[in-house]
Amino acid sequence: MTEKVRVRFAPSPTGFLHIGGARTALFNWLYARHFNGAFILRIEDTDRSRSTDEYIEEITKGMKWLGLDWDEGPFRQTGRFDLYKSYVDKLLKEDRAYYCYCSPAELEARRKEAAARGGALAYDGRCRDLSSPVGGPPPAVRFKMPRKGRTIVNDLIKGEVVFENERLDDLIILRSDGTPTYNLTVVVDDVDMKITHVIRGDDHLNNTPKQIQIYNAFGYELPEFAHLPMILGPDKARLSKRHGATSVMAYYEMGYLPDALINYLVRLGWSYGDQEIFSRKELIKYFTFENVGKAAAVFNPEKLLWLNSQYIINSSSENLAELVLPFLEKESIISAGQPQIDMAWLSKAIDTLKERAKTLIELAASLRYYIAEAVEYDEKARTKFLNEKNLPYLVDLKDGLASIPDFSVSGLEKLFTSIIERHGIKLGSLAQPVRVALTGGTQSPGIFEVINIIGREKTLRRLEKAIKTITSRT
Ligand code: GLU
């Protein structure tokens, strides 16, 4: 390939960045990065009634969170109306477009009539050959579609797709209010921005022959097209809200790592042998359209969750400590105004927990007993373990911990061994009541690690509280 690859992501800001849009953005981004090309962000906001600045903000926020950085843009189509208008004028001048005076009400009536006769629903071409302008309200402009022949889309993923031209409508390219429509603006922009590859969802495949005809009318060379198969829910219907969260930022809120979501999204339609987990570097290196499948991909939230847990396990605890902070605040485990948390200590605590947490929310929740001043007992665990029988072990441990000089994991292990030997009990008989005293429940990382992280002062306070809990009940 001699020409520099230039691709674009062209969202309409009529909603949040959703899973399907993010996958399209990702495939464009990977393609650009693979070929050292340019990735352009273009906001297709010509539908002013449905586009909002908030959605633009949300879309760019989602892309930034995913690390899909763009090289040019964001361009907004609403800032380019003069350009589109000049292209429409050119088509009018060359008789490749015409004014249409039919009002929406007339069109609707004729469509109904045609439907009743079992005829086509496309525009009937009434104004196509008018020789002089008709008075009345401002007209729309329609593109003169060829009536005969075929348009062939040579798609990098779908292969050759053939469309009969007689089925293509004389579509409106400029509405009577002067606003241009999608099929025109997309061609003008892709030409103007020198896009080499149009990569988008296959819900646009039916638009492609119309766009090809517009390219032809201008005499422009076609870009390559790659239409990505849709993403479906587990019931094989197109992925939608009723299948669960579809907005990218909802996955941020649920405690997913951006790299895990990227890894998941890329596998929706693309594969590389049996490999499941890819670094970004690998993705950039391996990504081409040869390995994009033709079949629709099914969104599987369990697999995404599994990938997230893998990314948590394989992330450095220092990185996780940074990522978990907003969730600690959100779960009120630390307050925003709280004196700075010791990040080195937090990383050490995360070392002991990351194997068990599938999301950052779970990680934050499991940090609660490390960070909070006091623990709350799980009622069942309290009854079972904080009782008279275990009292002497807890008392011995408290005395021992108050005086041992070595608070390391091995130092703690020595102390535990001496206590269980003295009482003739197994490690579990001491560790479980201690675990309840320190964490409130019966499941936690290794007890020596827990003590080591909670530290002497807090451990002693919690043991005292457990002892008091037992003695005040007897
Ligand atoms: N604005 C269109 C959409 O959001 C994308 C069009 C395109 O990629 O050509 O579906």
GROMACS .gro file of C-alpha atoms and ligand atoms in nm:
model
  484
    1MET     CA    1   0.000   0.000   0.000
    2THR     CA    2   0.160   0.323  -0.104
    3GLU     CA    3  -0.114   0.564  -0.004
    4LYS     CA    4  -0.123   0.658   0.364
    5VAL     CA    5  -0.416   0.494   0.543
    6ARG     CA    6  -0.674   0.744   0.664
    7VAL     CA    7  -0.980   0.619   0.848
    8ARG     CA    8  -1.253   0.784   1.048
    9PHE     CA    9  -1.503   0.719   1.321
   10ALA     CA   10  -1.816   0.917   1.244
   11PRO     CA   11  -2.066   0.893   1.530
   12SER     CA   12  -2.396   1.078   1.530
   13PRO     CA   13  -2.423   1.242   1.872
   14THR     CA   14  -2.778   1.126   1.931
   15GLY     CA   15  -2.686   0.894   2.217
   16PHE     CA   16  -2.401   0.768   2.434
   17LEU     CA   17  -2.103   0.582   2.296
   18HIS     CA   18  -2.234   0.227   2.297
   19ILE     CA   19  -2.069  -0.110   2.261
   20GLY     CA   20  -2.128  -0.129   1.885
   21GLY     CA   21  -1.998   0.223   1.822
   22ALA     CA   22  -1.693   0.159   2.038
   23ARG     CA   23  -1.617  -0.158   1.844
   24THR     CA   24  -1.636   0.040   1.517
   25ALA     CA   25  -1.410   0.309   1.663
   26LEU     CA   26  -1.167   0.041   1.784
   27PHE     CA   27  -1.142  -0.136   1.448
   28ASN     CA   28  -1.076   0.197   1.277
   29TRP     CA   29  -0.820   0.293   1.538
   30LEU     CA   30  -0.641  -0.042   1.513
   31TYR     CA   31  -0.636  -0.025   1.137
   32ALA     CA   32  -0.486   0.324   1.148
   33ARG     CA   33  -0.227   0.227   1.407
   34HIS     CA   34  -0.138  -0.097   1.228
   35PHE     CA   35  -0.056   0.092   0.908
   36ASN     CA   36   0.082   0.403   1.075
   37GLY     CA   37  -0.209   0.594   0.930
   38ALA     CA   38  -0.440   0.864   1.062
   39PHE     CA   39  -0.753   0.815   1.272
   40ILE     CA   40  -1.003   1.096   1.232
   41LEU     CA   41  -1.299   1.176   1.455
   42ARG     CA   42  -1.596   1.329   1.278
   43ILE     CA   43  -1.916   1.418   1.454
   44GLU     CA   44  -2.213   1.372   1.225
   45ASP     CA   45  -2.450   1.617   1.386
   46THR     CA   46  -2.658   1.731   1.092
   47ASP     CA   47  -2.972   1.601   1.260
   48ARG     CA   48  -2.995   1.902   1.485
   49SER     CA   49  -3.312   1.793   1.660
   50ARG     CA   50  -3.148   1.479   1.800
   51SER     CA   51  -2.783   1.581   1.836
   52THR     CA   52  -2.661   1.737   2.159
   53ASP     CA   53  -2.334   1.874   2.293
   54GLU     CA   54  -2.371   1.647   2.597
   55TYR     CA   55  -2.363   1.341   2.376
   56ILE     CA   56  -2.055   1.472   2.195
   57GLU     CA   57  -1.893   1.512   2.535
   58GLU     CA   58  -1.997   1.162   2.639
   59ILE     CA   59  -1.871   1.005   2.317
   60THR     CA   60  -1.530   1.169   2.343
   61LYS     CA   61  -1.514   1.081   2.714
   62GLY     CA   62  -1.582   0.716   2.630
   63MET     CA   63  -1.316   0.715   2.359
   64LYS     CA   64  -1.062   0.876   2.588
   65TRP     CA   65  -1.137   0.627   2.862
   66LEU     CA   66  -1.081   0.343   2.615
   67GLY     CA   67  -0.758   0.505   2.499
   68LEU     CA   68  -0.878   0.548   2.140
   69ASP     CA   69  -0.693   0.867   2.064
   70TRP     CA   70  -0.763   1.043   1.737
   71ASP     CA   71  -0.514   1.228   1.520
   72GLU     CA   72  -0.751   1.481   1.363
   73GLY     CA   73  -1.081   1.632   1.474
   74PRO     CA   74  -1.328   1.623   1.620
   75PHE     CA   75  -1.480   1.782   1.312
   76ARG     CA   76  -1.845   1.875   1.327
   77GLN     CA   77  -2.060   1.855   1.020
   78THR     CA   78  -2.272   2.148   1.133
   79GLY     CA   79  -1.965   2.365   1.081
   80ARG     CA   80  -1.937   2.257   0.718
   81PHE     CA   81  -2.275   2.336   0.563
   82ASP     CA   82  -2.128   2.577   0.306
   83LEU     CA   83  -1.905   2.301   0.178
   84TYR     CA   84  -2.196   2.058   0.136
   85LYS     CA   85  -2.402   2.326  -0.033
   86SER     CA   86  -2.127   2.384  -0.289
   87TYR     CA   87  -2.121   2.014  -0.369
   88VAL     CA   88  -2.501   2.008  -0.410
   89ASP     CA   89  -2.478   2.306  -0.646
   90LYS     CA   90  -2.221   2.120  -0.849
   91LEU     CA   91  -2.452   1.821  -0.886
   92LEU     CA   92  -2.742   2.047  -0.982
   93LYS     CA   93  -2.532   2.220  -1.242
   94GLU     CA   94  -2.425   1.893  -1.395
   95ASP     CA   95  -2.779   1.761  -1.401
   96ARG     CA   96  -2.694   1.487  -1.150
   97ALA     CA   97  -2.948   1.630  -0.908
   98TYR     CA   98  -3.279   1.811  -0.933
   99TYR     CA   99  -3.519   2.023  -0.733
  100CYS     CA  100  -3.813   1.837  -0.588
  101TYR     CA  101  -4.125   2.034  -0.508
  102CYS     CA  102  -4.332   1.753  -0.365
  103SER     CA  103  -4.448   1.833  -0.012
  104PRO     CA  104  -4.419   1.570   0.264
  105ALA     CA  105  -4.798   1.536   0.268
  106GLU     CA  106  -4.812   1.470  -0.107
  107LEU     CA  107  -4.530   1.220  -0.086
  108GLU     CA  108  -4.703   1.039   0.198
  109ALA     CA  109  -5.032   1.021   0.007
  110ARG     CA  110  -4.858   0.886  -0.304
  111ARG     CA  111  -4.664   0.633  -0.103
  112LYS     CA  112  -4.985   0.506   0.054
  113GLU     CA  113  -5.149   0.479  -0.282
  114ALA     CA  114  -4.852   0.289  -0.422
  115ALA     CA  115  -4.852   0.058  -0.121
  116ALA     CA  116  -5.220  -0.015  -0.170
  117ARG     CA  117  -5.145  -0.115  -0.529
  118GLY     CA  118  -4.857  -0.326  -0.406
  119GLY     CA  119  -4.610  -0.092  -0.580
  120ALA     CA  120  -4.266   0.033  -0.475
  121LEU     CA  121  -4.232   0.270  -0.182
  122ALA     CA  122  -3.946   0.464  -0.334
  123TYR     CA  123  -3.983   0.818  -0.465
  124ASP     CA  124  -4.181   0.803  -0.790
  125GLY     CA  125  -3.959   1.052  -0.975
  126ARG     CA  126  -4.232   1.307  -1.043
  127CYS     CA  127  -3.993   1.607  -1.036
  128ARG     CA  128  -3.700   1.430  -1.200
  129ASP     CA  129  -3.757   1.564  -1.546
  130LEU     CA  130  -3.921   1.899  -1.479
  131SER     CA  131  -3.796   2.151  -1.729
  132SER     CA  132  -3.868   2.468  -1.533
  133PRO     CA  133  -3.894   2.556  -1.164
  134VAL     CA  134  -4.229   2.533  -0.991
  135GLY     CA  135  -4.336   2.808  -0.751
  136GLY     CA  136  -4.434   2.761  -0.389
  137PRO     CA  137  -4.234   2.667  -0.080
  138PRO     CA  138  -3.859   2.606  -0.112
  139PRO     CA  139  -3.782   2.276  -0.281
  140ALA     CA  140  -3.562   1.991  -0.165
  141VAL     CA  141  -3.282   1.858  -0.383
  142ARG     CA  142  -3.277   1.497  -0.493
  143PHE     CA  143  -2.992   1.296  -0.639
  144LYS     CA  144  -3.056   1.150  -0.982
  145MET     CA  145  -2.991   0.782  -0.933
  146PRO     CA  146  -2.920   0.579  -1.245
  147ARG     CA  147  -3.229   0.376  -1.328
  148LYS     CA  148  -3.052   0.088  -1.493
  149GLY     CA  149  -2.761  -0.137  -1.420
  150ARG     CA  150  -2.611  -0.249  -1.096
  151THR     CA  151  -2.388  -0.110  -0.828
  152ILE     CA  152  -2.131  -0.344  -0.685
  153VAL     CA  153  -1.984  -0.298  -0.342
  154ASN     CA  154  -1.649  -0.470  -0.308
  155ASP     CA  155  -1.635  -0.507   0.062
  156LEU     CA  156  -1.320  -0.610   0.248
  157ILE     CA  157  -1.529  -0.824   0.482
  158LYS     CA  158  -1.843  -0.918   0.290
  159GLY     CA  159  -1.686  -0.965  -0.049
  160GLU     CA  160  -1.888  -0.860  -0.353
  161VAL     CA  161  -2.238  -0.732  -0.279
  162VAL     CA  162  -2.458  -0.647  -0.577
  163PHE     CA  163  -2.741  -0.393  -0.579
  164GLU     CA  164  -2.987  -0.334  -0.863
  165ASN     CA  165  -2.993   0.039  -0.940
  166GLU     CA  166  -3.367   0.041  -1.008
  167ARG     CA  167  -3.412  -0.028  -0.638
  168LEU     CA  168  -3.210   0.274  -0.533
  169ASP     CA  169  -3.417   0.578  -0.450
  170ASP     CA  170  -3.366   0.929  -0.586
  171LEU     CA  171  -3.267   1.026  -0.238
  172ILE     CA  172  -3.293   1.375  -0.095
  173ILE     CA  173  -2.947   1.527  -0.056
  174LEU     CA  174  -3.060   1.872   0.059
  175ARG     CA  175  -3.379   1.915   0.257
  176SER     CA  176  -3.613   2.202   0.181
  177ASP     CA  177  -3.487   2.374   0.498
  178GLY     CA  178  -3.138   2.382   0.346
  179THR     CA  179  -2.983   2.108   0.561
  180PRO     CA  180  -2.787   1.836   0.383
  181THR     CA  181  -2.853   1.467   0.444
  182TYR     CA  182  -2.630   1.184   0.556
  183ASN     CA  183  -2.552   1.012   0.225
  184LEU     CA  184  -2.430   1.337   0.075
  185THR     CA  185  -2.234   1.468   0.373
  186VAL     CA  186  -2.064   1.137   0.430
  187VAL     CA  187  -1.933   1.128   0.073
  188VAL     CA  188  -1.828   1.494   0.071
  189ASP     CA  189  -1.645   1.449   0.401
  190ASP     CA  190  -1.482   1.120   0.314
  191VAL     CA  191  -1.353   1.279  -0.007
  192ASP     CA  192  -1.253   1.605   0.160
  193MET     CA  193  -1.079   1.424   0.446
  194LYS     CA  194  -0.906   1.187   0.204
  195ILE     CA  195  -1.045   0.880   0.374
  196THR     CA  196  -0.895   0.564   0.226
  197HIS     CA  197  -1.102   0.305   0.414
  198VAL     CA  198  -1.461   0.340   0.530
  199ILE     CA  199  -1.500   0.101   0.822
  200ARG     CA  200  -1.846   0.095   0.980
  201GLY     CA  201  -2.130  -0.127   1.096
  202ASP     CA  202  -2.309  -0.331   0.831
  203ASP     CA  203  -2.632  -0.151   0.911
  204HIS     CA  204  -2.490   0.100   0.661
  205LEU     CA  205  -2.431  -0.153   0.385
  206ASN     CA  206  -2.756  -0.055   0.211
  207ASN     CA  207  -2.640   0.306   0.200
  208THR     CA  208  -2.314   0.217   0.031
  209PRO     CA  209  -2.443   0.174  -0.328
  210LYS     CA  210  -2.612   0.515  -0.300
  211GLN     CA  211  -2.288   0.666  -0.178
  212ILE     CA  212  -2.095   0.493  -0.457
  213GLN     CA  213  -2.328   0.654  -0.710
  214ILE     CA  214  -2.262   0.994  -0.554
  215TYR     CA  215  -1.885   0.932  -0.576
  216ASN     CA  216  -1.933   0.838  -0.941
  217ALA     CA  217  -2.137   1.148  -1.011
  218PHE     CA  218  -1.853   1.364  -0.882
  219GLY     CA  219  -1.597   1.150  -1.058
  220TYR     CA  220  -1.414   1.064  -0.738
  221GLU     CA  221  -1.224   0.745  -0.674
  222LEU     CA  222  -1.393   0.512  -0.428
  223PRO     CA  223  -1.241   0.435  -0.089
  224GLU     CA  224  -1.225   0.075   0.031
  225PHE     CA  225  -1.528  -0.035   0.228
  226ALA     CA  226  -1.535  -0.268   0.527
  227HIS     CA  227  -1.872  -0.336   0.688
  228LEU     CA  228  -1.856  -0.497   1.029
  229PRO     CA  229  -2.113  -0.757   1.124
  230MET     CA  230  -2.362  -0.652   1.388
  231ILE     CA  231  -2.334  -0.732   1.756
  232LEU     CA  232  -2.623  -0.939   1.888
  233GLY     CA  233  -2.755  -1.015   2.234
  234PRO     CA  234  -2.759  -1.374   2.362
  235ASP     CA  235  -3.109  -1.415   2.211
  236LYS     CA  236  -2.963  -1.328   1.868
  237ALA     CA  237  -3.157  -1.003   1.847
  238ARG     CA  238  -2.956  -0.688   1.779
  239LEU     CA  239  -2.779  -0.580   2.098
  240SER     CA  240  -2.992  -0.330   2.286
  241LYS     CA  241  -3.054  -0.198   2.633
  242ARG     CA  242  -3.276  -0.487   2.722
  243HIS     CA  243  -2.969  -0.714   2.706
  244GLY     CA  244  -2.804  -0.511   2.984
  245ALA     CA  245  -2.567  -0.218   2.983
  246THR     CA  246  -2.473  -0.107   2.633
  247SER     CA  247  -2.314   0.229   2.703
  248VAL     CA  248  -1.936   0.220   2.729
  249MET     CA  249  -1.925   0.446   3.032
  250ALA     CA  250  -2.164   0.212   3.215
  251TYR     CA  251  -1.876  -0.037   3.208
  252TYR     CA  252  -1.650   0.222   3.365
  253GLU     CA  253  -1.911   0.269   3.638
  254MET     CA  254  -1.932  -0.105   3.693
  255GLY     CA  255  -1.560  -0.129   3.758
  256TYR     CA  256  -1.427  -0.259   3.428
  257LEU     CA  257  -1.075  -0.182   3.310
  258PRO     CA  258  -1.058  -0.008   2.972
  259ASP     CA  259  -0.804  -0.261   2.847
  260ALA     CA  260  -1.035  -0.549   2.937
  261LEU     CA  261  -1.322  -0.389   2.745
  262ILE     CA  262  -1.093  -0.323   2.447
  263ASN     CA  263  -0.980  -0.684   2.453
  264TYR     CA  264  -1.340  -0.797   2.468
  265LEU     CA  265  -1.457  -0.565   2.189
  266VAL     CA  266  -1.185  -0.669   1.950
  267ARG     CA  267  -1.291  -1.030   1.979
  268LEU     CA  268  -1.644  -0.935   1.870
  269GLY     CA  269  -1.578  -1.018   1.510
  270TRP     CA  270  -1.200  -1.053   1.500
  271SER     CA  271  -0.980  -1.343   1.600
  272TYR     CA  272  -0.618  -1.445   1.593
  273GLY     CA  273  -0.587  -1.820   1.627
  274ASP     CA  274  -0.701  -1.928   1.971
  275GLN     CA  275  -0.548  -1.635   2.152
  276GLU     CA  276  -0.790  -1.466   2.393
  277ILE     CA  277  -0.581  -1.206   2.570
  278PHE     CA  278  -0.391  -0.943   2.377
  279SER     CA  279  -0.185  -0.646   2.476
  280ARG     CA  280  -0.253  -0.331   2.276
  281LYS     CA  281   0.083  -0.371   2.109
  282GLU     CA  282  -0.015  -0.717   1.991
  283LEU     CA  283  -0.353  -0.594   1.868
  284ILE     CA  284  -0.190  -0.322   1.663
  285LYS     CA  285   0.057  -0.568   1.524
  286TYR     CA  286  -0.192  -0.841   1.434
  287PHE     CA  287  -0.502  -0.647   1.331
  288THR     CA  288  -0.610  -0.674   0.967
  289PHE     CA  289  -0.942  -0.747   0.798
  290GLU     CA  290  -0.838  -1.094   0.697
  291ASN     CA  291  -0.931  -1.214   1.042
  292VAL     CA  292  -1.261  -1.030   1.071
  293GLY     CA  293  -1.546  -1.279   1.047
  294LYS     CA  294  -1.856  -1.242   0.834
  295ALA     CA  295  -2.097  -1.365   1.097
  296ALA     CA  296  -2.263  -1.146   1.357
  297ALA     CA  297  -2.097  -1.161   1.698
  298VAL     CA  298  -2.285  -1.240   2.017
  299PHE     CA  299  -2.223  -1.023   2.320
  300ASN     CA  300  -2.143  -1.235   2.623
  301PRO     CA  301  -2.128  -1.042   2.951
  302GLU     CA  302  -1.987  -1.341   3.144
  303LYS     CA  303  -1.689  -1.358   2.915
  304LEU     CA  304  -1.632  -0.986   2.953
  305LEU     CA  305  -1.640  -1.028   3.331
  306TRP     CA  306  -1.392  -1.314   3.310
  307LEU     CA  307  -1.159  -1.104   3.095
  308ASN     CA  308  -1.188  -0.821   3.344
  309SER     CA  309  -1.081  -1.051   3.627
  310GLN     CA  310  -0.783  -1.161   3.418
  311TYR     CA  311  -0.685  -0.801   3.358
  312ILE     CA  312  -0.715  -0.725   3.729
  313ILE     CA  313  -0.494  -1.022   3.820
  314ASN     CA  314  -0.235  -0.921   3.564
  315SER     CA  315  -0.232  -0.549   3.640
  316SER     CA  316   0.028  -0.408   3.872
  317SER     CA  317  -0.112  -0.332   4.216
  318GLU     CA  318   0.021   0.025   4.185
  319ASN     CA  319  -0.191   0.074   3.876
  320LEU     CA  320  -0.495  -0.083   4.041
  321ALA     CA  321  -0.447   0.140   4.345
  322GLU     CA  322  -0.489   0.443   4.121
  323LEU     CA  323  -0.787   0.295   3.940
  324VAL     CA  324  -0.968   0.186   4.255
  325LEU     CA  325  -0.955   0.526   4.427
  326PRO     CA  326  -1.274   0.669   4.271
  327PHE     CA  327  -1.455   0.349   4.365
  328LEU     CA  328  -1.335   0.369   4.725
  329GLU     CA  329  -1.486   0.716   4.734
  330LYS     CA  330  -1.804   0.608   4.563
  331GLU     CA  331  -1.852   0.321   4.807
  332SER     CA  332  -1.781   0.566   5.092
  333ILE     CA  333  -1.483   0.362   5.204
  334ILE     CA  334  -1.274   0.675   5.195
  335SER     CA  335  -1.413   1.023   5.179
  336ALA     CA  336  -1.299   1.269   4.919
  337GLY     CA  337  -1.176   1.503   5.189
  338GLN     CA  338  -0.991   1.231   5.380
  339PRO     CA  339  -0.617   1.282   5.432
  340GLN     CA  340  -0.423   1.124   5.149
  341ILE     CA  341  -0.432   0.748   5.157
  342ASP     CA  342  -0.086   0.586   5.160
  343MET     CA  343  -0.063   0.453   4.804
  344ALA     CA  344   0.224   0.215   4.876
  345TRP     CA  345   0.021   0.062   5.157
  346LEU     CA  346  -0.287   0.045   4.933
  347SER     CA  347  -0.087  -0.140   4.665
  348LYS     CA  348   0.031  -0.389   4.926
  349ALA     CA  349  -0.326  -0.446   5.037
  350ILE     CA  350  -0.435  -0.494   4.674
  351ASP     CA  351  -0.159  -0.754   4.628
  352THR     CA  352  -0.353  -0.977   4.865
  353LEU     CA  353  -0.693  -0.918   4.704
  354LYS     CA  354  -0.659  -0.889   4.330
  355GLU     CA  355  -0.686  -1.263   4.263
  356ARG     CA  356  -1.040  -1.257   4.397
  357ALA     CA  357  -1.188  -0.938   4.255
  358LYS     CA  358  -1.363  -0.948   3.920
  359THR     CA  359  -1.429  -0.573   3.905
  360LEU     CA  360  -1.289  -0.258   4.064
  361ILE     CA  361  -1.611  -0.235   4.264
  362GLU     CA  362  -1.547  -0.577   4.413
  363LEU     CA  363  -1.187  -0.478   4.477
  364ALA     CA  364  -1.301  -0.161   4.653
  365ALA     CA  365  -1.552  -0.356   4.862
  366SER     CA  366  -1.291  -0.609   4.967
  367LEU     CA  367  -1.060  -0.326   5.076
  368ARG     CA  368  -1.320  -0.202   5.320
  369TYR     CA  369  -1.199  -0.399   5.621
  370TYR     CA  370  -0.840  -0.299   5.557
  371ILE     CA  371  -0.925   0.068   5.546
  372ALA     CA  372  -1.223   0.118   5.780
  373GLU     CA  373  -1.164   0.189   6.148
  374ALA     CA  374  -1.399  -0.080   6.274
  375VAL     CA  375  -1.541  -0.396   6.125
  376GLU     CA  376  -1.897  -0.514   6.128
  377TYR     CA  377  -1.944  -0.879   6.204
  378ASP     CA  378  -2.136  -1.108   5.985
  379GLU     CA  379  -2.393  -1.243   6.232
  380LYS     CA  380  -2.343  -1.609   6.149
  381ALA     CA  381  -1.965  -1.580   6.163
  382ARG     CA  382  -1.984  -1.399   6.496
  383THR     CA  383  -2.201  -1.666   6.660
  384LYS     CA  384  -1.988  -1.946   6.527
  385PHE     CA  385  -1.643  -1.808   6.604
  386LEU     CA  386  -1.655  -1.527   6.858
  387ASN     CA  387  -1.743  -1.746   7.156
  388GLU     CA  388  -1.619  -1.860   7.495
  389LYS     CA  389  -1.425  -2.154   7.356
  390ASN     CA  390  -1.211  -1.934   7.134
  391LEU     CA  391  -1.164  -1.660   7.393
  392PRO     CA  392  -0.831  -1.784   7.536
  393TYR     CA  393  -0.678  -1.811   7.188
  394LEU     CA  394  -0.775  -1.456   7.104
  395VAL     CA  395  -0.644  -1.328   7.436
  396ASP     CA  396  -0.313  -1.508   7.384
  397LEU     CA  397  -0.280  -1.373   7.034
  398LYS     CA  398  -0.354  -1.020   7.148
  399ASP     CA  399  -0.086  -1.040   7.418
  400GLY     CA  400   0.158  -1.195   7.175
  401LEU     CA  401   0.097  -0.934   6.905
  402ALA     CA  402   0.136  -0.653   7.153
  403SER     CA  403   0.490  -0.765   7.229
  404ILE     CA  404   0.644  -0.939   6.926
  405PRO     CA  405   0.912  -0.730   6.764
  406ASP     CA  406   0.880  -0.888   6.422
  407PHE     CA  407   0.548  -0.809   6.254
  408SER     CA  408   0.642  -0.966   5.921
  409VAL     CA  409   0.448  -1.259   5.777
  410SER     CA  410   0.714  -1.502   5.902
  411GLY     CA  411   0.724  -1.337   6.246
  412LEU     CA  412   0.346  -1.368   6.272
  413GLU     CA  413   0.360  -1.728   6.160
  414LYS     CA  414   0.601  -1.807   6.445
  415LEU     CA  415   0.368  -1.649   6.698
  416PHE     CA  416   0.068  -1.843   6.566
  417THR     CA  417   0.263  -2.168   6.580
  418SER     CA  418   0.360  -2.114   6.942
  419ILE     CA  419  -0.002  -2.043   7.040
  420ILE     CA  420  -0.154  -2.343   6.861
  421GLU     CA  421   0.112  -2.571   7.007
  422ARG     CA  422   0.044  -2.439   7.355
  423HIS     CA  423  -0.331  -2.510   7.322
  424GLY     CA  424  -0.293  -2.827   7.118
  425ILE     CA  425  -0.516  -2.697   6.837
  426LYS     CA  426  -0.496  -2.674   6.460
  427LEU     CA  427  -0.411  -2.350   6.277
  428GLY     CA  428  -0.770  -2.312   6.154
  429SER     CA  429  -0.906  -2.312   6.510
  430LEU     CA  430  -0.706  -1.998   6.577
  431ALA     CA  431  -0.715  -1.841   6.231
  432GLN     CA  432  -1.094  -1.846   6.186
  433PRO     CA  433  -1.189  -1.655   6.503
  434VAL     CA  434  -0.906  -1.411   6.430
  435ARG     CA  435  -1.034  -1.368   6.077
  436VAL     CA  436  -1.383  -1.285   6.204
  437ALA     CA  437  -1.234  -1.044   6.459
  438LEU     CA  438  -1.029  -0.865   6.193
  439THR     CA  439  -1.245  -0.876   5.884
  440GLY     CA  440  -1.594  -0.943   6.015
  441GLY     CA  441  -1.634  -1.256   5.801
  442THR     CA  442  -1.489  -1.598   5.739
  443GLN     CA  443  -1.323  -1.535   5.403
  444SER     CA  444  -1.014  -1.330   5.347
  445PRO     CA  445  -0.660  -1.358   5.217
  446GLY     CA  446  -0.408  -1.545   5.436
  447ILE     CA  447  -0.442  -1.438   5.797
  448PHE     CA  448  -0.076  -1.339   5.836
  449GLU     CA  449  -0.099  -1.111   5.536
  450VAL     CA  450  -0.419  -0.960   5.671
  451ILE     CA  451  -0.258  -0.883   6.006
  452ASN     CA  452   0.053  -0.753   5.840
  453ILE     CA  453  -0.148  -0.509   5.631
  454ILE     CA  454  -0.393  -0.399   5.898
  455GLY     CA  455  -0.094  -0.325   6.124
  456ARG     CA  456  -0.036  -0.363   6.492
  457GLU     CA  457  -0.250  -0.083   6.637
  458LYS     CA  458  -0.565  -0.157   6.442
  459THR     CA  459  -0.525  -0.532   6.484
  460LEU     CA  460  -0.500  -0.495   6.859
  461ARG     CA  461  -0.805  -0.269   6.872
  462ARG     CA  462  -1.008  -0.519   6.670
  463LEU     CA  463  -0.897  -0.813   6.885
  464GLU     CA  464  -0.992  -0.618   7.196
  465LYS     CA  465  -1.332  -0.545   7.050
  466ALA     CA  466  -1.383  -0.915   6.968
  467ILE     CA  467  -1.280  -1.012   7.320
  468LYS     CA  468  -1.524  -0.759   7.462
  469THR     CA  469  -1.797  -0.886   7.234
  470ILE     CA  470  -1.748  -1.235   7.378
  471THR     CA  471  -1.715  -1.137   7.743
  472SER     CA  472  -2.007  -0.897   7.742
  473ARG     CA  473  -2.235  -1.176   7.620
  474THR     CA  474  -2.141  -1.421   7.895
  475GLU     N1  475  -2.303   0.874   1.146
  475GLU     C1  476  -2.322   0.737   1.114
  475GLU     C2  477  -2.367   0.661   1.235
  475GLU     O1  478  -2.350   0.707   1.346
  475GLU     C3  479  -2.197   0.670   1.067
  475GLU     C4  480  -2.183   0.680   0.924
  475GLU     C5  481  -2.062   0.620   0.863
  475GLU     O2  482  -1.973   0.568   0.934
  475GLU     O3  483  -2.053   0.627   0.744
  475GLU     O4  484  -2.421   0.553   1.219
   0.00000   0.00000   0.00000
